[in-house]
PDB file of C-alpha atoms in Angstrom:
ATOM      1  CA  GLY A 979       0.121  -0.131  -0.091  1.00 77.00           C
ATOM      2  CA  GLU A 980       0.915   3.528   0.017  1.00 85.00           C
ATOM      3  CA  ASN A 981       2.941   5.325   2.435  1.00 91.00           C
ATOM      4  CA  VAL A 982       3.668   8.795   2.595  1.00 95.00           C
ATOM      5  CA  GLU A 983       6.677  10.583   4.683  1.00 96.00           C
ATOM      6  CA  GLN A 984       6.656  13.902   5.745  1.00 97.00           C
ATOM      7  CA  HIS A 985       8.937  16.283   7.391  1.00 97.00           C
ATOM      8  CA  PRO A 986      10.029  17.625   9.758  1.00 97.00           C
ATOM      9  CA  SER A 987       7.656  17.419  12.728  1.00 95.00           C
ATOM     10  CA  THR A 988       7.929  20.308  14.183  1.00 97.00           C
ATOM     11  CA  LEU A 989       9.126  23.899  12.203  1.00 98.00           C
ATOM     12  CA  SER A 990       9.089  27.245  14.107  1.00 98.00           C
ATOM     13  CA  VAL A 991       9.300  30.675  11.582  1.00 98.00           C
ATOM     14  CA  GLN A 992       9.375  34.426  12.850  1.00 98.00           C
ATOM     15  CA  GLU A 993       6.340  35.930  10.803  1.00 98.00           C
ATOM     16  CA  GLY A 994       7.044  36.841   7.614  1.00 97.00           C
ATOM     17  CA  ASP A 995       9.680  34.604   7.117  1.00 98.00           C
ATOM     18  CA  SER A 996       8.807  31.676   4.866  1.00 98.00           C
ATOM     19  CA  ALA A 997       8.021  27.745   5.743  1.00 98.00           C
ATOM     20  CA  VAL A 998       8.468  24.470   3.662  1.00 98.00           C
ATOM     21  CA  ILE A 999       6.947  21.056   4.802  1.00 98.00           C
ATOM     22  CA  LYS A1000       8.027  18.285   2.910  1.00 98.00           C
ATOM     23  CA  CYS A1001       6.684  14.782   1.887  1.00 98.00           C
ATOM     24  CA  THR A1002       7.593  11.810  -0.307  1.00 98.00           C
ATOM     25  CA  TYR A1003       5.304   8.611  -1.303  1.00 96.00           C
ATOM     26  CA  SER A1004       6.038   5.460  -2.328  1.00 95.00           C
ATOM     27  CA  ASP A1005       3.381   4.204  -5.155  1.00 92.00           C
ATOM     28  CA  SER A1006       4.456   5.781  -8.214  1.00 91.00           C
ATOM     29  CA  ALA A1007       0.355   5.453  -9.025  1.00 89.00           C
ATOM     30  CA  SER A1008      -0.727   7.859  -6.634  1.00 91.00           C
ATOM     31  CA  ASN A1009      -2.227  11.143  -8.529  1.00 90.00           C
ATOM     32  CA  TYR A1010      -3.966  12.802  -6.028  1.00 91.00           C
ATOM     33  CA  PHE A1011      -1.723  14.860  -3.423  1.00 94.00           C
ATOM     34  CA  PRO A1012      -4.309  17.536  -0.948  1.00 95.00           C
ATOM     35  CA  TRP A1013      -2.767  19.554   2.187  1.00 97.00           C
ATOM     36  CA  TYR A1014      -4.961  19.686   5.351  1.00 97.00           C
ATOM     37  CA  LYS A1015      -4.728  22.593   8.084  1.00 97.00           C
ATOM     38  CA  GLN A1016      -5.775  21.477  11.673  1.00 95.00           C
ATOM     39  CA  GLU A1017      -5.584  24.834  13.928  1.00 94.00           C
ATOM     40  CA  LEU A1018      -5.564  24.107  17.656  1.00 89.00           C
ATOM     41  CA  GLY A1019      -8.772  22.289  18.573  1.00 84.00           C
ATOM     42  CA  LYS A1020     -10.668  22.298  15.624  1.00 88.00           C
ATOM     43  CA  ARG A1021     -11.244  20.005  12.370  1.00 93.00           C
ATOM     44  CA  PRO A1022      -8.480  19.443   9.554  1.00 94.00           C
ATOM     45  CA  GLN A1023      -9.025  21.212   6.501  1.00 95.00           C
ATOM     46  CA  LEU A1024      -8.951  21.807   3.300  1.00 95.00           C
ATOM     47  CA  ILE A1025      -6.276  24.536   2.017  1.00 97.00           C
ATOM     48  CA  ILE A1026      -4.955  23.023  -1.454  1.00 96.00           C
ATOM     49  CA  ASP A1027      -4.695  20.500  -3.560  1.00 94.00           C
ATOM     50  CA  ILE A1028      -2.315  19.241  -6.457  1.00 93.00           C
ATOM     51  CA  ARG A1029      -3.160  16.132  -9.343  1.00 89.00           C
ATOM     52  CA  SER A1030      -0.252  14.965 -10.845  1.00 83.00           C
ATOM     53  CA  ASN A1031      -0.644  16.473 -14.591  1.00 81.00           C
ATOM     54  CA  VAL A1032       0.670  19.587 -13.057  1.00 82.00           C
ATOM     55  CA  GLY A1033       3.946  20.337 -11.297  1.00 90.00           C
ATOM     56  CA  GLU A1034       2.958  23.608  -9.056  1.00 94.00           C
ATOM     57  CA  LYS A1035      -0.051  24.901  -8.160  1.00 94.00           C
ATOM     58  CA  LYS A1036      -0.627  28.392  -5.880  1.00 96.00           C
ATOM     59  CA  ASP A1037      -2.879  30.129  -4.007  1.00 94.00           C
ATOM     60  CA  GLN A1038      -2.074  33.519  -2.325  1.00 96.00           C
ATOM     61  CA  ARG A1039       0.424  33.170   0.154  1.00 97.00           C
ATOM     62  CA  ILE A1040       0.598  29.118  -0.090  1.00 98.00           C
ATOM     63  CA  ALA A1041       1.454  26.961  -3.114  1.00 98.00           C
ATOM     64  CA  VAL A1042       2.243  23.083  -3.255  1.00 97.00           C
ATOM     65  CA  THR A1043       4.588  21.057  -5.750  1.00 97.00           C
ATOM     66  CA  LEU A1044       5.283  18.233  -7.205  1.00 96.00           C
ATOM     67  CA  ASN A1045       8.178  16.111  -8.462  1.00 95.00           C
ATOM     68  CA  LYS A1046       6.539  12.761  -9.561  1.00 93.00           C
ATOM     69  CA  THR A1047      10.335  11.541 -10.695  1.00 93.00           C
ATOM     70  CA  ALA A1048      11.643  11.649  -7.309  1.00 94.00           C
ATOM     71  CA  LYS A1049       7.755  11.194  -5.688  1.00 95.00           C
ATOM     72  CA  HIS A1050       7.992  14.119  -3.568  1.00 95.00           C
ATOM     73  CA  PHE A1051       5.434  17.034  -2.916  1.00 97.00           C
ATOM     74  CA  SER A1052       6.087  20.238  -1.032  1.00 98.00           C
ATOM     75  CA  LEU A1053       4.004  22.450   1.415  1.00 98.00           C
ATOM     76  CA  HIS A1054       5.073  26.645   0.621  1.00 98.00           C
ATOM     77  CA  ILE A1055       3.959  29.275   2.576  1.00 98.00           C
ATOM     78  CA  THR A1056       5.899  32.556   2.424  1.00 97.00           C
ATOM     79  CA  GLU A1057       5.122  35.735   4.717  1.00 98.00           C
ATOM     80  CA  THR A1058       3.836  33.793   7.606  1.00 98.00           C
ATOM     81  CA  GLN A1059       1.469  35.103  10.121  1.00 97.00           C
ATOM     82  CA  PRO A1060       0.492  34.293  13.491  1.00 96.00           C
ATOM     83  CA  GLU A1061      -2.627  32.768  12.132  1.00 96.00           C
ATOM     84  CA  ASP A1062      -0.550  29.995  10.526  1.00 98.00           C
ATOM     85  CA  SER A1063       0.564  28.482  13.570  1.00 98.00           C
ATOM     86  CA  ALA A1064      -1.402  24.913  13.071  1.00 97.00           C
ATOM     87  CA  VAL A1065      -0.855  21.494  12.455  1.00 96.00           C
ATOM     88  CA  TYR A1066       0.042  20.193   8.677  1.00 97.00           C
ATOM     89  CA  PHE A1067      -1.030  17.223   6.834  1.00 97.00           C
ATOM     90  CA  CYS A1068      -0.245  15.709   3.305  1.00 97.00           C
ATOM     91  CA  ALA A1069      -1.876  13.077   1.976  1.00 95.00           C
ATOM     92  CA  ALA A1070      -1.793  10.825  -1.444  1.00 93.00           C
ATOM     93  CA  SER A1071      -4.157   8.618  -3.482  1.00 88.00           C
ATOM     94  CA  LYS A1072      -4.337   7.072  -6.710  1.00 80.00           C
ATOM     95  CA  ARG A1073      -6.936   6.930  -9.303  1.00 70.00           C
ATOM     96  CA  SER A1074      -8.178   3.151  -7.782  1.00 67.00           C
ATOM     97  CA  ALA A1075      -7.632   3.947  -4.332  1.00 69.00           C
ATOM     98  CA  ARG A1076     -10.963   4.265  -2.163  1.00 71.00           C
ATOM     99  CA  GLN A1077      -9.316   6.747   0.794  1.00 79.00           C
ATOM    100  CA  LEU A1078      -6.449   8.793   1.019  1.00 88.00           C
ATOM    101  CA  THR A1079      -3.398   8.034   2.836  1.00 91.00           C
ATOM    102  CA  PHE A1080      -1.715  10.655   5.222  1.00 93.00           C
ATOM    103  CA  GLY A1081       1.555  11.568   6.528  1.00 94.00           C
ATOM    104  CA  SER A1082       2.117  12.051  10.111  1.00 93.00           C
ATOM    105  CA  GLY A1083       1.661  15.694  10.366  1.00 95.00           C
ATOM    106  CA  THR A1084       3.738  18.977  10.540  1.00 97.00           C
ATOM    107  CA  GLN A1085       3.271  21.388  13.744  1.00 96.00           C
ATOM    108  CA  LEU A1086       3.969  25.261  12.546  1.00 98.00           C
ATOM    109  CA  THR A1087       4.741  27.956  14.609  1.00 98.00           C
ATOM    110  CA  VAL A1088       5.056  31.248  12.844  1.00 98.00           C
ATOM    111  CA  LEU A1089       6.376  33.431  16.302  1.00 96.00           C
ATOM    112  CA  PRO A1090       5.629  36.713  16.384  1.00 91.00           C
TER     113      PRO A1090
ATOM    114  CA  ASP B 291     -25.925  25.372   7.086  1.00 52.00           C
ATOM    115  CA  GLY B 292     -24.214  22.116   5.951  1.00 63.00           C
ATOM    116  CA  GLY B 293     -21.467  20.425   7.766  1.00 92.00           C
ATOM    117  CA  ILE B 294     -20.410  17.137   9.680  1.00 96.00           C
ATOM    118  CA  THR B 295     -21.612  16.592  13.442  1.00 95.00           C
ATOM    119  CA  GLN B 296     -19.956  14.841  15.358  1.00 96.00           C
ATOM    120  CA  SER B 297     -21.392  13.634  19.343  1.00 91.00           C
ATOM    121  CA  PRO B 298     -20.340  13.858  22.214  1.00 91.00           C
ATOM    122  CA  LYS B 299     -17.026  16.529  21.863  1.00 92.00           C
ATOM    123  CA  TYR B 300     -15.846  14.402  25.063  1.00 94.00           C
ATOM    124  CA  LEU B 301     -16.504  10.362  25.875  1.00 94.00           C
ATOM    125  CA  PHE B 302     -15.246   8.669  29.170  1.00 94.00           C
ATOM    126  CA  ARG B 303     -15.486   5.424  29.244  1.00 91.00           C
ATOM    127  CA  LYS B 304     -14.801   2.228  31.989  1.00 91.00           C
ATOM    128  CA  GLU B 305     -12.221  -0.180  30.289  1.00 90.00           C
ATOM    129  CA  GLY B 306     -14.321  -2.811  29.080  1.00 90.00           C
ATOM    130  CA  GLN B 307     -17.437  -0.826  27.983  1.00 91.00           C
ATOM    131  CA  ASN B 308     -18.467  -0.574  24.098  1.00 94.00           C
ATOM    132  CA  VAL B 309     -19.185   2.933  23.732  1.00 95.00           C
ATOM    133  CA  THR B 310     -20.739   4.269  20.098  1.00 96.00           C
ATOM    134  CA  LEU B 311     -19.086   7.606  18.226  1.00 96.00           C
ATOM    135  CA  SER B 312     -21.776   9.223  16.371  1.00 97.00           C
ATOM    136  CA  CYS B 313     -21.654  11.142  13.192  1.00 97.00           C
ATOM    137  CA  GLU B 314     -23.858  12.756  10.791  1.00 97.00           C
ATOM    138  CA  GLN B 315     -23.500  14.466   7.850  1.00 97.00           C
ATOM    139  CA  ASN B 316     -25.998  16.599   5.494  1.00 96.00           C
ATOM    140  CA  LEU B 317     -23.317  17.375   2.445  1.00 94.00           C
ATOM    141  CA  ASN B 318     -25.286  14.651   0.659  1.00 94.00           C
ATOM    142  CA  HIS B 319     -22.125  13.202   0.048  1.00 93.00           C
ATOM    143  CA  ASP B 320     -22.088   9.186  -0.595  1.00 92.00           C
ATOM    144  CA  ALA B 321     -18.833   8.503   0.978  1.00 92.00           C
ATOM    145  CA  MET B 322     -17.863   8.798   4.750  1.00 94.00           C
ATOM    146  CA  TYR B 323     -14.643   8.052   6.893  1.00 95.00           C
ATOM    147  CA  TRP B 324     -13.503   7.480  10.181  1.00 97.00           C
ATOM    148  CA  TYR B 325      -9.914   8.273  11.003  1.00 96.00           C
ATOM    149  CA  ARG B 326      -8.412   7.704  14.423  1.00 96.00           C
ATOM    150  CA  GLN B 327      -5.776  11.004  15.399  1.00 94.00           C
ATOM    151  CA  ASP B 328      -2.829  10.318  18.011  1.00 91.00           C
ATOM    152  CA  PRO B 329       0.017  12.746  18.380  1.00 82.00           C
ATOM    153  CA  GLY B 330       2.721  12.363  16.107  1.00 76.00           C
ATOM    154  CA  GLN B 331       1.012   9.686  13.858  1.00 79.00           C
ATOM    155  CA  GLY B 332      -1.324  11.517  11.781  1.00 85.00           C
ATOM    156  CA  LEU B 333      -4.333  10.158  11.303  1.00 92.00           C
ATOM    157  CA  ARG B 334      -5.474   6.640  10.543  1.00 93.00           C
ATOM    158  CA  LEU B 335      -7.931   5.423   8.312  1.00 93.00           C
ATOM    159  CA  ILE B 336     -10.488   2.494  11.418  1.00 96.00           C
ATOM    160  CA  TYR B 337     -13.142   2.509   8.633  1.00 96.00           C
ATOM    161  CA  TYR B 338     -14.892   3.713   4.872  1.00 93.00           C
ATOM    162  CA  SER B 339     -18.551   3.565   3.301  1.00 94.00           C
ATOM    163  CA  GLN B 340     -18.907   4.381  -0.057  1.00 91.00           C
ATOM    164  CA  ILE B 341     -22.769   3.772  -0.018  1.00 91.00           C
ATOM    165  CA  VAL B 342     -25.255   2.973   1.918  1.00 94.00           C
ATOM    166  CA  ASN B 343     -25.591  -0.908   3.597  1.00 94.00           C
ATOM    167  CA  ASP B 344     -21.693  -1.506   2.190  1.00 94.00           C
ATOM    168  CA  PHE B 345     -18.279  -0.469   4.108  1.00 95.00           C
ATOM    169  CA  GLN B 346     -14.749  -1.374   4.759  1.00 93.00           C
ATOM    170  CA  LYS B 347     -11.854  -1.972   6.227  1.00 94.00           C
ATOM    171  CA  GLY B 348      -9.335   0.485   6.772  1.00 92.00           C
ATOM    172  CA  ASP B 349      -5.876   0.121   7.915  1.00 90.00           C
ATOM    173  CA  ILE B 350      -6.649  -0.436  12.178  1.00 94.00           C
ATOM    174  CA  ALA B 351     -10.089  -2.304  12.290  1.00 96.00           C
ATOM    175  CA  GLU B 352      -9.804  -4.070  14.375  1.00 96.00           C
ATOM    176  CA  GLY B 353     -11.307  -3.511  17.874  1.00 96.00           C
ATOM    177  CA  TYR B 354     -14.161  -1.423  16.250  1.00 97.00           C
ATOM    178  CA  SER B 355     -17.131  -1.864  14.059  1.00 97.00           C
ATOM    179  CA  VAL B 356     -19.679   0.227  12.211  1.00 98.00           C
ATOM    180  CA  SER B 357     -23.048   0.633  10.126  1.00 97.00           C
ATOM    181  CA  ARG B 358     -24.081   2.696   7.375  1.00 97.00           C
ATOM    182  CA  GLU B 359     -28.148   2.013   7.230  1.00 97.00           C
ATOM    183  CA  LYS B 360     -28.570   5.460   6.359  1.00 96.00           C
ATOM    184  CA  LYS B 361     -26.860   7.738   3.744  1.00 96.00           C
ATOM    185  CA  GLU B 362     -26.757  10.709   6.428  1.00 97.00           C
ATOM    186  CA  SER B 363     -25.264   8.507   9.542  1.00 98.00           C
ATOM    187  CA  PHE B 364     -22.242   6.306  10.487  1.00 98.00           C
ATOM    188  CA  PRO B 365     -21.532   5.591  13.635  1.00 98.00           C
ATOM    189  CA  LEU B 366     -18.743   4.000  14.814  1.00 97.00           C
ATOM    190  CA  THR B 367     -18.572   1.484  18.217  1.00 97.00           C
ATOM    191  CA  VAL B 368     -15.276   1.071  20.084  1.00 96.00           C
ATOM    192  CA  THR B 369     -15.346  -2.526  21.170  1.00 94.00           C
ATOM    193  CA  SER B 370     -13.647  -3.470  24.119  1.00 89.00           C
ATOM    194  CA  ALA B 371     -11.538  -5.960  22.013  1.00 89.00           C
ATOM    195  CA  GLN B 372      -9.712  -2.560  20.988  1.00 90.00           C
ATOM    196  CA  LYS B 373      -6.554  -2.698  23.188  1.00 90.00           C
ATOM    197  CA  ASN B 374      -5.906   1.489  23.502  1.00 91.00           C
ATOM    198  CA  PRO B 375      -9.162   3.313  22.440  1.00 94.00           C
ATOM    199  CA  THR B 376      -8.258   6.780  24.348  1.00 95.00           C
ATOM    200  CA  ALA B 377      -7.550   8.833  21.373  1.00 95.00           C
ATOM    201  CA  PHE B 378      -9.331  11.560  19.093  1.00 95.00           C
ATOM    202  CA  TYR B 379     -11.434  10.402  16.470  1.00 97.00           C
ATOM    203  CA  LEU B 380     -12.686  11.920  13.384  1.00 96.00           C
ATOM    204  CA  CYS B 381     -15.695  11.594  10.793  1.00 97.00           C
ATOM    205  CA  ALA B 382     -15.081  12.642   7.168  1.00 95.00           C
ATOM    206  CA  SER B 383     -17.414  12.738   4.023  1.00 94.00           C
ATOM    207  CA  SER B 384     -16.576  13.191   0.797  1.00 91.00           C
ATOM    208  CA  ILE B 385     -19.058  13.304  -2.325  1.00 88.00           C
ATOM    209  CA  VAL B 386     -17.708  10.172  -3.796  1.00 77.00           C
ATOM    210  CA  SER B 387     -15.468   7.262  -1.850  1.00 68.00           C
ATOM    211  CA  GLY B 388     -12.087   8.236  -4.469  1.00 66.00           C
ATOM    212  CA  SER B 389      -8.839   9.938  -5.604  1.00 65.00           C
ATOM    213  CA  GLY B 390      -9.807  13.299  -5.895  1.00 75.00           C
ATOM    214  CA  SER B 391     -12.629  13.922  -3.606  1.00 82.00           C
ATOM    215  CA  PRO B 392     -12.020  16.398  -1.055  1.00 86.00           C
ATOM    216  CA  LEU B 393     -12.522  14.914   2.386  1.00 91.00           C
ATOM    217  CA  HIS B 394     -14.963  17.040   4.897  1.00 93.00           C
ATOM    218  CA  PHE B 395     -14.178  16.678   8.629  1.00 95.00           C
ATOM    219  CA  GLY B 396     -16.329  17.203  11.378  1.00 96.00           C
ATOM    220  CA  ASN B 397     -14.720  18.515  15.116  1.00 93.00           C
ATOM    221  CA  GLY B 398     -13.818  15.450  16.148  1.00 95.00           C
ATOM    222  CA  THR B 399     -14.559  13.526  19.383  1.00 96.00           C
ATOM    223  CA  ARG B 400     -12.210  12.765  22.123  1.00 95.00           C
ATOM    224  CA  LEU B 401     -12.486   9.432  23.984  1.00 96.00           C
ATOM    225  CA  THR B 402     -10.789   8.660  26.952  1.00 95.00           C
ATOM    226  CA  VAL B 403     -11.060   5.092  28.666  1.00 93.00           C
ATOM    227  CA  THR B 404      -9.885   4.521  31.764  1.00 91.00           C
TER     228      THR B 404
END
């Protein structure tokens, strides 16, 4: 089955700096890669996703890049703000799969 | 206001007792899921259902049971056979089951078994 590894497990950045979280996946047939944000005590929410037919996708201050050859994808947050502090999860699935496989999560802390 | 409702938010049980966690959605989604969240381990899939009266085991189904008698409801029973039941449980739904269908999560139920 699919295996998704996520790094780092914790990340602290100064407000205004950029943050990068990386994930690798094992199944070359995976074609859908979402990122979820979970604020303390709240539900995970989808913030951005990418499919294997594109290499990069942006939405304001967040972007996701995908390297299919290396089987890794990354979340980039620019101009970080305190409200970006949360746990971020990456995930992967393939067309024939009925469920997502999640990474172990990254606790991002934005220091004022 | 559409969404997923999990109840209760906090649940306490004695060891050896079965307990049922509720999950209701009014999004008209076909697929529903139960995840378990433990510190440092991400989200692990317990069970999922693609359609009414059908469900499949996920990665950690042992000690859990589910039913899907109605499209809107997907209750999870944590049985006494589950060795480490204390955890945060998240229910989710998606329009269809499969790649590319975003998950919508409930607010979760924190279960503590002593």
